[in-house]
Coordinates of C-alpha atoms and ligand atoms in Angstrom, one line a residue:
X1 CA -18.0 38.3 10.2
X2 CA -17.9 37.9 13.9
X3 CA -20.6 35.3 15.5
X4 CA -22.0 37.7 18.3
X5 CA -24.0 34.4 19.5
X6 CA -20.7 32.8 21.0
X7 CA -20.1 35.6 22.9
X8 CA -23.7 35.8 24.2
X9 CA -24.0 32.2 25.1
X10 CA -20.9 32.0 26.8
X11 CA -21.8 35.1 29.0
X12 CA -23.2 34.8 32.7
X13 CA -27.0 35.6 31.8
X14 CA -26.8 34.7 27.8
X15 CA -25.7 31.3 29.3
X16 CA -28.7 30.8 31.8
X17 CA -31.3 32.1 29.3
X18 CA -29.2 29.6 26.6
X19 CA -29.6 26.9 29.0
X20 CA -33.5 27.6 29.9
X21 CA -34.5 27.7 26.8
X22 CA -32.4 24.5 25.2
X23 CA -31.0 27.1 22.7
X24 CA -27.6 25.6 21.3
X25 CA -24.8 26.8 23.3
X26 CA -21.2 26.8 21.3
X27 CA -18.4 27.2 23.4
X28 CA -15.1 28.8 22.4
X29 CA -13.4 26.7 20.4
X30 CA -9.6 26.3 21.5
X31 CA -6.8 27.0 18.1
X32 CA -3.4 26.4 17.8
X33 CA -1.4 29.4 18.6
X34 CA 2.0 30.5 17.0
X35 CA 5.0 29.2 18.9
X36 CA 3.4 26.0 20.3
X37 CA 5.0 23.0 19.6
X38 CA 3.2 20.0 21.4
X39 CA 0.0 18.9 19.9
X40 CA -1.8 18.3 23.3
X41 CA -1.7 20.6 26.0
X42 CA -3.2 18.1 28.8
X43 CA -4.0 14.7 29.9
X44 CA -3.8 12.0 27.1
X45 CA -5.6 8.4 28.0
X46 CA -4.2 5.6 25.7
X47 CA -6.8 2.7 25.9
X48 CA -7.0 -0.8 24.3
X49 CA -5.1 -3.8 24.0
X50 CA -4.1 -4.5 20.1
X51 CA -1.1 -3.7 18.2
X52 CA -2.1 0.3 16.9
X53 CA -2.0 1.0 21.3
X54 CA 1.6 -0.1 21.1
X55 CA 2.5 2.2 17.9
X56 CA 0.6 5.1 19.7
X57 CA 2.3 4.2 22.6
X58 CA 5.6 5.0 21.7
X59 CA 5.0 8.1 20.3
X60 CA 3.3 9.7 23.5
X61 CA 6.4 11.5 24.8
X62 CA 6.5 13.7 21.7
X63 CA 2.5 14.3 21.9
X64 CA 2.2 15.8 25.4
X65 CA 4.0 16.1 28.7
X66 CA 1.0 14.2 30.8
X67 CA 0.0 10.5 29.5
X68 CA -1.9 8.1 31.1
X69 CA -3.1 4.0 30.4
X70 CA -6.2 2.3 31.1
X71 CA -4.0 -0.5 32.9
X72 CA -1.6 -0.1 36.1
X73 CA 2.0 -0.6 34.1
X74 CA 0.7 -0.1 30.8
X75 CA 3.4 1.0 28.4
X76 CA 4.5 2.3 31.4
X77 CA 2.2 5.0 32.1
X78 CA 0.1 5.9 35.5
X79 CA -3.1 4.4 35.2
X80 CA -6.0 6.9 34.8
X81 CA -9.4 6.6 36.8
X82 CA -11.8 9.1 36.5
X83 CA -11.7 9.3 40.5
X84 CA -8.2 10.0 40.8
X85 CA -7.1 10.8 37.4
X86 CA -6.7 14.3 36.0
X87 CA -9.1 15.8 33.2
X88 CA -8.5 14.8 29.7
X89 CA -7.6 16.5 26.8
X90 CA -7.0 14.0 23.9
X91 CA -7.9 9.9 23.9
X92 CA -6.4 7.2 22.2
X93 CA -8.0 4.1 21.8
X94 CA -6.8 1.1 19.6
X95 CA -10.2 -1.1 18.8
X96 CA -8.4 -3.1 16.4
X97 CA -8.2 -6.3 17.8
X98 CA -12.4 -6.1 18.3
X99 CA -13.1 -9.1 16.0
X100 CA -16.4 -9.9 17.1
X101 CA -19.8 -8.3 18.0
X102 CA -19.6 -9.5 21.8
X103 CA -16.2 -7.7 21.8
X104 CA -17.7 -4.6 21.0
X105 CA -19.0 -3.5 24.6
X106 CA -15.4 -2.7 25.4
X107 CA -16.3 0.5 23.7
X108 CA -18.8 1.6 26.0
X109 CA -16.9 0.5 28.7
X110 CA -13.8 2.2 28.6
X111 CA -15.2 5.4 27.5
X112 CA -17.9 5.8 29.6
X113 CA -16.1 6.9 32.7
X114 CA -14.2 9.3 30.2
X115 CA -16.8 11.1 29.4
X116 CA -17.9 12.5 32.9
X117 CA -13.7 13.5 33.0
X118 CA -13.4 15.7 29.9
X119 CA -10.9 19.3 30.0
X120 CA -12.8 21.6 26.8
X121 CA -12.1 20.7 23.6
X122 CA -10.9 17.3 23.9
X123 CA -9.6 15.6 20.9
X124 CA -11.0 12.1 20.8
X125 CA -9.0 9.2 17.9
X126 CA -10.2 5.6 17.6
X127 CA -8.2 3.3 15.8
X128 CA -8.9 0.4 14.0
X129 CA -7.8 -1.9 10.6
X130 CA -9.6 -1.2 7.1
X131 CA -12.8 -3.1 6.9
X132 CA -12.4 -3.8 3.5
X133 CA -8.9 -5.4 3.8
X134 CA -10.3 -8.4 6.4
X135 CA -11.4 -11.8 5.5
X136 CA -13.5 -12.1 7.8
X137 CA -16.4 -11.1 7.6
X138 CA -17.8 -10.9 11.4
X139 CA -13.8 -9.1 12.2
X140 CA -14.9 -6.7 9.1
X141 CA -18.6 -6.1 10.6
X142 CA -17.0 -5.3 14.1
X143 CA -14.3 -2.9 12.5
X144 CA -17.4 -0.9 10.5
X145 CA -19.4 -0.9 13.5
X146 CA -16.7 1.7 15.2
X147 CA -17.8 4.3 12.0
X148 CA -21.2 4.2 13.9
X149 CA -19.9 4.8 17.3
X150 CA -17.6 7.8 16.4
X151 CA -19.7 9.3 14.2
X152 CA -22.1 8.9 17.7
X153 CA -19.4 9.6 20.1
X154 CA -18.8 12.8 18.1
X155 CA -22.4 13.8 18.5
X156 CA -22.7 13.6 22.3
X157 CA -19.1 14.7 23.4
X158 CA -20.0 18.5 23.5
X159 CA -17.3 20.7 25.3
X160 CA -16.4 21.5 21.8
X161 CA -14.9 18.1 21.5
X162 CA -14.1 16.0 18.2
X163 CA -13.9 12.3 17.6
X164 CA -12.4 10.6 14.5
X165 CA -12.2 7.1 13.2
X166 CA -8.6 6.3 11.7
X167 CA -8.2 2.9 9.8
X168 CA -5.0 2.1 9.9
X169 CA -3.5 -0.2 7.1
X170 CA -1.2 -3.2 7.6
X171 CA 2.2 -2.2 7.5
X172 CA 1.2 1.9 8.2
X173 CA 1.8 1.7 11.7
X174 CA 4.5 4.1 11.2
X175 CA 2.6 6.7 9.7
X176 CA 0.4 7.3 12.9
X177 CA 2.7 10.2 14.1
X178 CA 1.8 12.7 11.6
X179 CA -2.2 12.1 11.6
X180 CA -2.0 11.8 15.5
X181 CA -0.3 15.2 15.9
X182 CA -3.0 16.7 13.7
X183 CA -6.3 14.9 15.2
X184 CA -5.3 15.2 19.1
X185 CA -4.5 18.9 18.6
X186 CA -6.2 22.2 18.2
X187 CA -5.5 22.4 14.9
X188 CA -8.6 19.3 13.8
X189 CA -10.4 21.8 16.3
X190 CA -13.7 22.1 13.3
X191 CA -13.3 18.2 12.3
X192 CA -15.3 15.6 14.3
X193 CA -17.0 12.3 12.9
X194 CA -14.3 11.3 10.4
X195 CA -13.2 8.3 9.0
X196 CA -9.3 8.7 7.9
X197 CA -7.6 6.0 6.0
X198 CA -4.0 5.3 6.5
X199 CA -1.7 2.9 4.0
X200 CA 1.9 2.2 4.6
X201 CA 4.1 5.1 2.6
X202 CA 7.7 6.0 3.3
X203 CA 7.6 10.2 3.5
X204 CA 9.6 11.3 6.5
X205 CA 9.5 15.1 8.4
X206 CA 12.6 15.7 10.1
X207 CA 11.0 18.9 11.5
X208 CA 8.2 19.0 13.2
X209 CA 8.0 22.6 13.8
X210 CA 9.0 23.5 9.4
X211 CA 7.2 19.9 8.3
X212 CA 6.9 21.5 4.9
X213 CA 10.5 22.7 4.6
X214 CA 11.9 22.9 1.0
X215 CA 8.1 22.6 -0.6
X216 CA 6.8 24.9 -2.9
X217 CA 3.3 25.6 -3.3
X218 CA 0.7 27.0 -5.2
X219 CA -2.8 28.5 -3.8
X220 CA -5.6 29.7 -5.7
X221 CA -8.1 32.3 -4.9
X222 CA -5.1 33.3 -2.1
X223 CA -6.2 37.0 -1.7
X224 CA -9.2 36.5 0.9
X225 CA -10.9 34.3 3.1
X226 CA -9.6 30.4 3.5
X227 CA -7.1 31.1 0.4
X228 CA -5.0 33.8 2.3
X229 CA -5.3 31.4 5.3
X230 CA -3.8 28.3 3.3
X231 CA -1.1 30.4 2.0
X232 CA -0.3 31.7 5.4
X233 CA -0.5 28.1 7.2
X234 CA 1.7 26.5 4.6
X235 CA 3.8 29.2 4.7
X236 CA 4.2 29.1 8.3
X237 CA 4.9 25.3 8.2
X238 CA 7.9 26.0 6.2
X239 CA 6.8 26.1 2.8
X240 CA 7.5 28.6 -0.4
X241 CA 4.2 30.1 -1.4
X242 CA 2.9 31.2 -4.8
X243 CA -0.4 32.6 -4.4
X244 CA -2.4 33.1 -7.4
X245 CA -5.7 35.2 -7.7
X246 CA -7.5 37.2 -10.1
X247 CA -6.2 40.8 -11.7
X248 CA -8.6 42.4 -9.5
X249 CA -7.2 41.0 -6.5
X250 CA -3.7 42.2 -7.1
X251 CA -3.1 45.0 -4.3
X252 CA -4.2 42.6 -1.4
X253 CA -2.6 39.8 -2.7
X254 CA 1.0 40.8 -3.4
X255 CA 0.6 42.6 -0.2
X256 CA 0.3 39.1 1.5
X257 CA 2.5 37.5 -0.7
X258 CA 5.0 40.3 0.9
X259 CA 4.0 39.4 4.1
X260 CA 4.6 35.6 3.5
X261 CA 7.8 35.7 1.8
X262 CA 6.2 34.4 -1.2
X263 CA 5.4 35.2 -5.1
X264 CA 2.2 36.5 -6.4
X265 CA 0.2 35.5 -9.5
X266 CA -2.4 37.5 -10.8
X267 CA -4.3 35.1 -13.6
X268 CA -8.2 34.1 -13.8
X269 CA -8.2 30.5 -14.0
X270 CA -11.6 30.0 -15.7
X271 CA -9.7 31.4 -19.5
X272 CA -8.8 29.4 -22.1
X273 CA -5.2 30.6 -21.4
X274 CA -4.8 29.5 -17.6
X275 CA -3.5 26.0 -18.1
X276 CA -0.8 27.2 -20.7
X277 CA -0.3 30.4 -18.8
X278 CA 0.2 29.1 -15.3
X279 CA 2.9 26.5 -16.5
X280 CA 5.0 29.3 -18.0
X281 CA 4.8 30.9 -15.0
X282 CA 6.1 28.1 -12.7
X283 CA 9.3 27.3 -14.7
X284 CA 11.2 26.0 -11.2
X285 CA 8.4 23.2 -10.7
X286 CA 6.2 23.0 -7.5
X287 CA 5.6 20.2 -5.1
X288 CA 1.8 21.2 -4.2
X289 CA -1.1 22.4 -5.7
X290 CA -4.3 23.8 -3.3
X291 CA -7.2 24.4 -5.5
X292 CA -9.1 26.6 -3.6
X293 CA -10.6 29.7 -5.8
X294 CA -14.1 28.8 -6.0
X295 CA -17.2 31.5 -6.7
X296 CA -21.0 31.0 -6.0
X297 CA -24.0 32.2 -8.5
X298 CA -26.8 31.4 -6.1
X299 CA -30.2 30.6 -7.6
X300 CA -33.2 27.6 -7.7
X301 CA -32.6 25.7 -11.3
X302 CA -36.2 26.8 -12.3
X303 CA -34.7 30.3 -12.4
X304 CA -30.4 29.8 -12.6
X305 CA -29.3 31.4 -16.4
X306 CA -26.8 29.7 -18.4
X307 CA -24.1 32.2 -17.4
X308 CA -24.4 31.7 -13.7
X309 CA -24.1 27.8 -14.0
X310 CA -21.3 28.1 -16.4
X311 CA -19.7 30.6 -14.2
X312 CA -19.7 28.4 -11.5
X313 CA -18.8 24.8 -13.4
X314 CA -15.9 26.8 -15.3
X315 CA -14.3 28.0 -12.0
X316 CA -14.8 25.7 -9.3
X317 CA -14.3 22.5 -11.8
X318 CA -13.2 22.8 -15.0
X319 CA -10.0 24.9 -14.3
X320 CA -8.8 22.1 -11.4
X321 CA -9.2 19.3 -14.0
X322 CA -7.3 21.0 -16.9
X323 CA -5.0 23.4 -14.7
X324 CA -3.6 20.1 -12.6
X325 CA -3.7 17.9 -16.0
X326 CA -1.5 20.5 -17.7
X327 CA 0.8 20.5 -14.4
X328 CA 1.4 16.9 -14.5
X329 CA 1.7 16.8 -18.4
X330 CA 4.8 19.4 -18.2
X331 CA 6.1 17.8 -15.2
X332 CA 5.3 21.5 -13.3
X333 CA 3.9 19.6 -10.1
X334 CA 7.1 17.4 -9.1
X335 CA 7.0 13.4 -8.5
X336 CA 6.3 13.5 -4.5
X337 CA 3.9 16.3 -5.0
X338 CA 0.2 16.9 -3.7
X339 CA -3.1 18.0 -5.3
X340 CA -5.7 19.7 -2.7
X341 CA -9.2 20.5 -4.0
X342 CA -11.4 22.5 -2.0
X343 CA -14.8 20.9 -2.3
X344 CA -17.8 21.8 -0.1
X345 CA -20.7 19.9 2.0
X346 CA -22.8 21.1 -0.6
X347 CA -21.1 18.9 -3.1
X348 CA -21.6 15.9 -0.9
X349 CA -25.5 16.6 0.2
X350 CA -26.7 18.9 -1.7
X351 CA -28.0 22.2 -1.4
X352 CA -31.5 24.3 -1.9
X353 CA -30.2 26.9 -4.8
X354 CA -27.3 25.3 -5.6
X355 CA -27.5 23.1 -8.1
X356 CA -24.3 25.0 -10.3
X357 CA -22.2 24.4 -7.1
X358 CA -23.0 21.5 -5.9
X359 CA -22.3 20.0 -9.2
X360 CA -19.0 21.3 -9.2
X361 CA -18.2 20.5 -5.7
X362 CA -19.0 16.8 -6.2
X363 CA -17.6 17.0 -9.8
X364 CA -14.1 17.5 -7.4
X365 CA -14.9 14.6 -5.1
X366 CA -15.0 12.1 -8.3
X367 CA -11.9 13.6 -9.5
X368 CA -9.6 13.2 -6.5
X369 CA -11.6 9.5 -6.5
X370 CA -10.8 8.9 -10.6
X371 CA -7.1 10.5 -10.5
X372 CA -5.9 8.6 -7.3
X373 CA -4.6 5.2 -8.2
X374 CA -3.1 7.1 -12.0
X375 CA -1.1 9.4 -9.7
X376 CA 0.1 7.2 -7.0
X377 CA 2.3 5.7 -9.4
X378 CA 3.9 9.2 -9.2
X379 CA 3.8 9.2 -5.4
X380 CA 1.2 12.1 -5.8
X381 CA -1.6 12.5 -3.6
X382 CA -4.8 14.2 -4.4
X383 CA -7.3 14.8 -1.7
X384 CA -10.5 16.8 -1.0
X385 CA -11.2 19.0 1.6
X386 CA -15.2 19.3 2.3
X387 CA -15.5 22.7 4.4
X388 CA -19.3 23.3 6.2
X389 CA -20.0 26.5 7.0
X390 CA -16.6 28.6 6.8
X391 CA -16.9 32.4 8.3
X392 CA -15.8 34.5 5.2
X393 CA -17.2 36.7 2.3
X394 CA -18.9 33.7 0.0
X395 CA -21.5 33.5 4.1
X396 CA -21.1 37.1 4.5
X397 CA -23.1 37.1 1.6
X398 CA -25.8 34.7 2.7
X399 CA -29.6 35.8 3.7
X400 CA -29.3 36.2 7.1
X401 CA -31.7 33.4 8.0
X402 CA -29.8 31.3 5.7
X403 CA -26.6 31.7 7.8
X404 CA -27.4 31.7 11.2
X405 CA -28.8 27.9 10.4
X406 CA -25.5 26.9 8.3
X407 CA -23.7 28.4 12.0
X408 CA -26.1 26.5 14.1
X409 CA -27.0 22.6 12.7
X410 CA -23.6 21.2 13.4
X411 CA -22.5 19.9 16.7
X412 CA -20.4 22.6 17.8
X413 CA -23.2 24.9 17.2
X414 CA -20.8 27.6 15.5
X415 CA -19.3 28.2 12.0
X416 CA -15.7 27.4 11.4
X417 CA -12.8 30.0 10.3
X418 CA -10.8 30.0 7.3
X419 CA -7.8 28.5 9.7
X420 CA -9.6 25.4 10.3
X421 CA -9.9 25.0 6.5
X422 CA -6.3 25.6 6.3
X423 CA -4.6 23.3 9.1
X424 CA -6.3 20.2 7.2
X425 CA -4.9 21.2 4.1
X426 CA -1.5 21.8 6.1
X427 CA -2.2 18.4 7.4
X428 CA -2.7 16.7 4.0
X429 CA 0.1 18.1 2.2
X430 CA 2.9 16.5 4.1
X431 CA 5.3 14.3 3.3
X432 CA 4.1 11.9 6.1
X433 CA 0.6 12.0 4.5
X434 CA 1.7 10.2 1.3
X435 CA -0.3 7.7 3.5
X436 CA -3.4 9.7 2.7
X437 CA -4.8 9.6 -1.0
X438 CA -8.2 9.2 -2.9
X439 CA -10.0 10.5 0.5
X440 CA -12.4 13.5 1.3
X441 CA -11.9 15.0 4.9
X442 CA -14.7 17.3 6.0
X443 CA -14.1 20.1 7.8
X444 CA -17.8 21.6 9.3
X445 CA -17.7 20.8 12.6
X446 CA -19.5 17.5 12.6
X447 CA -22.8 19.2 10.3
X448 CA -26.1 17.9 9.8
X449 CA -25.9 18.1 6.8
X450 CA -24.8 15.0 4.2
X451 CA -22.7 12.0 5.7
Ligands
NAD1 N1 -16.9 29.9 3.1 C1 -17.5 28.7 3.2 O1 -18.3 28.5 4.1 C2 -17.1 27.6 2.2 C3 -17.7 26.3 2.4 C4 -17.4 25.3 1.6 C5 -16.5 25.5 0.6 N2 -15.9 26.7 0.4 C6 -15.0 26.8 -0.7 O2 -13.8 27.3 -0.2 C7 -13.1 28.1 -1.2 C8 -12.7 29.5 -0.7 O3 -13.9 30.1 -0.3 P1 -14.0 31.5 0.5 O4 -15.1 31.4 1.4 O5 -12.6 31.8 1.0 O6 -14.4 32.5 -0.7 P2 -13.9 33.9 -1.1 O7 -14.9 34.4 -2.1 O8 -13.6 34.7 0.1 O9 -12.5 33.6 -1.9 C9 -12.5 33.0 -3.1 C10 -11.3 33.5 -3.8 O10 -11.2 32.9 -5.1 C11 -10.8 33.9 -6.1 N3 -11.3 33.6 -7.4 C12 -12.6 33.5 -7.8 N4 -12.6 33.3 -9.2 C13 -11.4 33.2 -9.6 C14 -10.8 33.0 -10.8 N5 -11.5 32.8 -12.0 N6 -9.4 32.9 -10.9 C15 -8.6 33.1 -9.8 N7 -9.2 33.3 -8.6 C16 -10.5 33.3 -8.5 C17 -11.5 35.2 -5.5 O11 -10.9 36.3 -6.1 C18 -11.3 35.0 -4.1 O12 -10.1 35.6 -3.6 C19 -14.1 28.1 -2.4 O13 -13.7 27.1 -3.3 C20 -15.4 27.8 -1.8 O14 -16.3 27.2 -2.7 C21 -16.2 27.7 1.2

């Protein structure tokens, strides 16, 4: 469904009126187009003085053609005023060596002069070290305090701009490429105010264009919406794709399967059958697995029947636990591989006639957070993806009222697509983010809603 809003705002009188009457006023957000192949398109600042700066550092010539320091001779690089300088599209700064409170103000002062410099859509990444893993406690306290000033930062930046927080853990230095390429470019376009954490791993991507050569992967609920656009994002990163979907679904989705080069699997997860089922259908092993199918069966508790909440539980939750346990029991999903489940916002805060699926969303969340240290000794990963308000069928559906304020209370004023959903999932499934397990990434464009 097309946001007629965006267009409105961004015209010569919707603008004016927008601005007059302090309506929200979402720009056009900038994606990442087939063919590219450098993550920024612009300026790139690289700030701050500890150790992460000098990893980032050397990775700048393969991030963007234009890269600038905060200090004359730095790594190298011109030194960027916001006089003389020109306007930017991604920042880097490394915090990690703020170890007291005093220390702190270096935050305010090398971004403020930023801020009045920005190109749209600039993609913002603080660095710092893992609270948890300091001893001291006032170094700990300064490292926590940057979750505040992102998740702020993200808030004011506007231009459709994003801002994450990635803690990077001793020794997983070297694991900065692969986040980096995905937070300073259009493809984190929907994600702003996230905390990533990075630990050392030793997966490699040899290219950067096909990261996910030689993988195979499995999608569910790949006919429509942010299924089809996981299939068609892995696919295009170099990966073999199964896409699986119900019976119904089968015309559309061996007609993208066609399209992608990939297999089709027609099978309702929610039977007693699926777990057996899917195993004999994957005889060749796979190296992902992106739970996506999910269904809603709106309703407030007072009035929700047993059937819609055991619709919903049996879908969106019960067939990723026993559909991934029966792919690790047979050894289906390979040593290596990576487990995706598509949570929700809703499964994080809650939502008004949703108590079926926000029980199954968080149910997801305490999964990835339960399995994560069993699988690691596997090398698998298993992550969550927490989309916002995603333009597709499942808000097509939504009371109009309803919609227009899931579109609106985030701070890019405007839902995201099904792409967005599908270039973190891209992102995650990596070899380069074995560094990335046990975590939930959020994808809703900064919302209002929950953390
Ligand atoms: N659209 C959003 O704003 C949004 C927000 C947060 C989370 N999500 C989650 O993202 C996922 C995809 O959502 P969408 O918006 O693309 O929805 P969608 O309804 O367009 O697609 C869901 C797909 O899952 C398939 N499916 C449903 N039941 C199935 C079953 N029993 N077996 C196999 N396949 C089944 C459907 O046929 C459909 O193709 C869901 O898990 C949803 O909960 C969506």
């Amino acid at each position: 469904m097309s946001d007629r809003y965006i267009e409105f705002a961004n015209s010569s009188v919707g603008h004016r009126l927008v601005s007059a009457l302090g309506l929200p006023a979402p720009v056009h957000l900038e994606r990442w187009m087939a063919g590219r192949t450098r993550p920024v398109d612009g300026a790139l600042l690289i700030g701050g003085e500890g150790p992460l700066a000098k990893a980032a550092a050397g990775l700048l010539n393969r991030l963007t053609d234009s890269s600038y320091a905060d200090q004359e001779g730095r790594f190298e690089r011109p030194r960027w005023t916001a006089e003389h300088g020109p306007k930017l599209k991604a920042i880097v700064f490394d915090a990690s060596d703020l170890v007291n409170t005093d220390q702190l103000i270096r935050l305010r002062d090398f971004f403020q002069p930023t801020l009045k410099a920005l190109a749209p859509c600039p993609r913002v990444v603080v660095l710092g070290r893992p609270p948890e893993t300091l001893a001291d406690p006032f170094t700990a306290s300064a490292q926590r305090s940057l979750e505040g000033f992102t998740r702020s930062l993200g808030r004011e930046i506007r231009h459709g701009g994003g801002v994450q927080l990635l803690y990077v853990g001793e020794g997983a230095e070297d694991r900065l490429e692969g986040a980096l390429r995905f937070f300073l470019s259009p493809k984190s376009v929907y994600i702003s105010g996230q905390v990533v954490r990075l630990a050392s791993n030793d997966g490699q991507v040899d290219d950067w264009t096909r990261p996910l050569a030689g993988r195979r992967a499995l999608v569910t609920g790949a006919s429509r919406g942010i299924g089809a656009a996981i299939a068609e994002t892995l696919a295009r990163d170099g990966a073999e794709v199964i896409l699986l979907d119900v019976p119904q679904a089968r015309e559309s989705l061996d007609a993208l399967a066609a399209r992608l080069g990939g297999r089709s699997l027609c099978l309702d997860i929610s039977t007693d059958e699926a777990p057996q089922d899917l195993v004999t259908a994957l005889p060749e092993g796979i190296d992902i697995v992106v739970h996506n199918a999910g269904i809603t069966r709106d309703k407030t508790l007072a009035k929700m029947s047993e059937a819609q909440w055991n619709a919903v539980i049996d879908v969106n939750l019960k067939a990723p636990q026993v559909l991934t346990q029966a792919l690790l029991e047979h050894g289906t999903l390979r040593d290596g591989g990576r487990v995706v489940v598509v949570s929700s916002t809703s499964g994080i805060a809650g939502n008004f006639g949703q108590t079926n699926y926000a029980v199954s969303k968080a149910g997801l969340i305490g999964l990835v957070q339960a399995w994560e240290l069993e699988l690691a000794k596997r090398a698998i990963t298993i992550n969550a993806v927490a989309p916002g308000f995603i333009e597709s069928h499942m808000t097509a559906a939504m009371p109009f009222t309803v919609r227009e304020a899931g579109r609106r209370m985030n701070a890019m004023g405007q839902g995201g697509l099904p792409q967005d959903v599908a270039e973190a999932i891209a992102w995650l499934v990596q070899p380069t983010s074995g560094a990335v397990t046990g975590q939930v990434l959020r994808v809703c464009g900064q919302s209002l809603i929950g953390a």
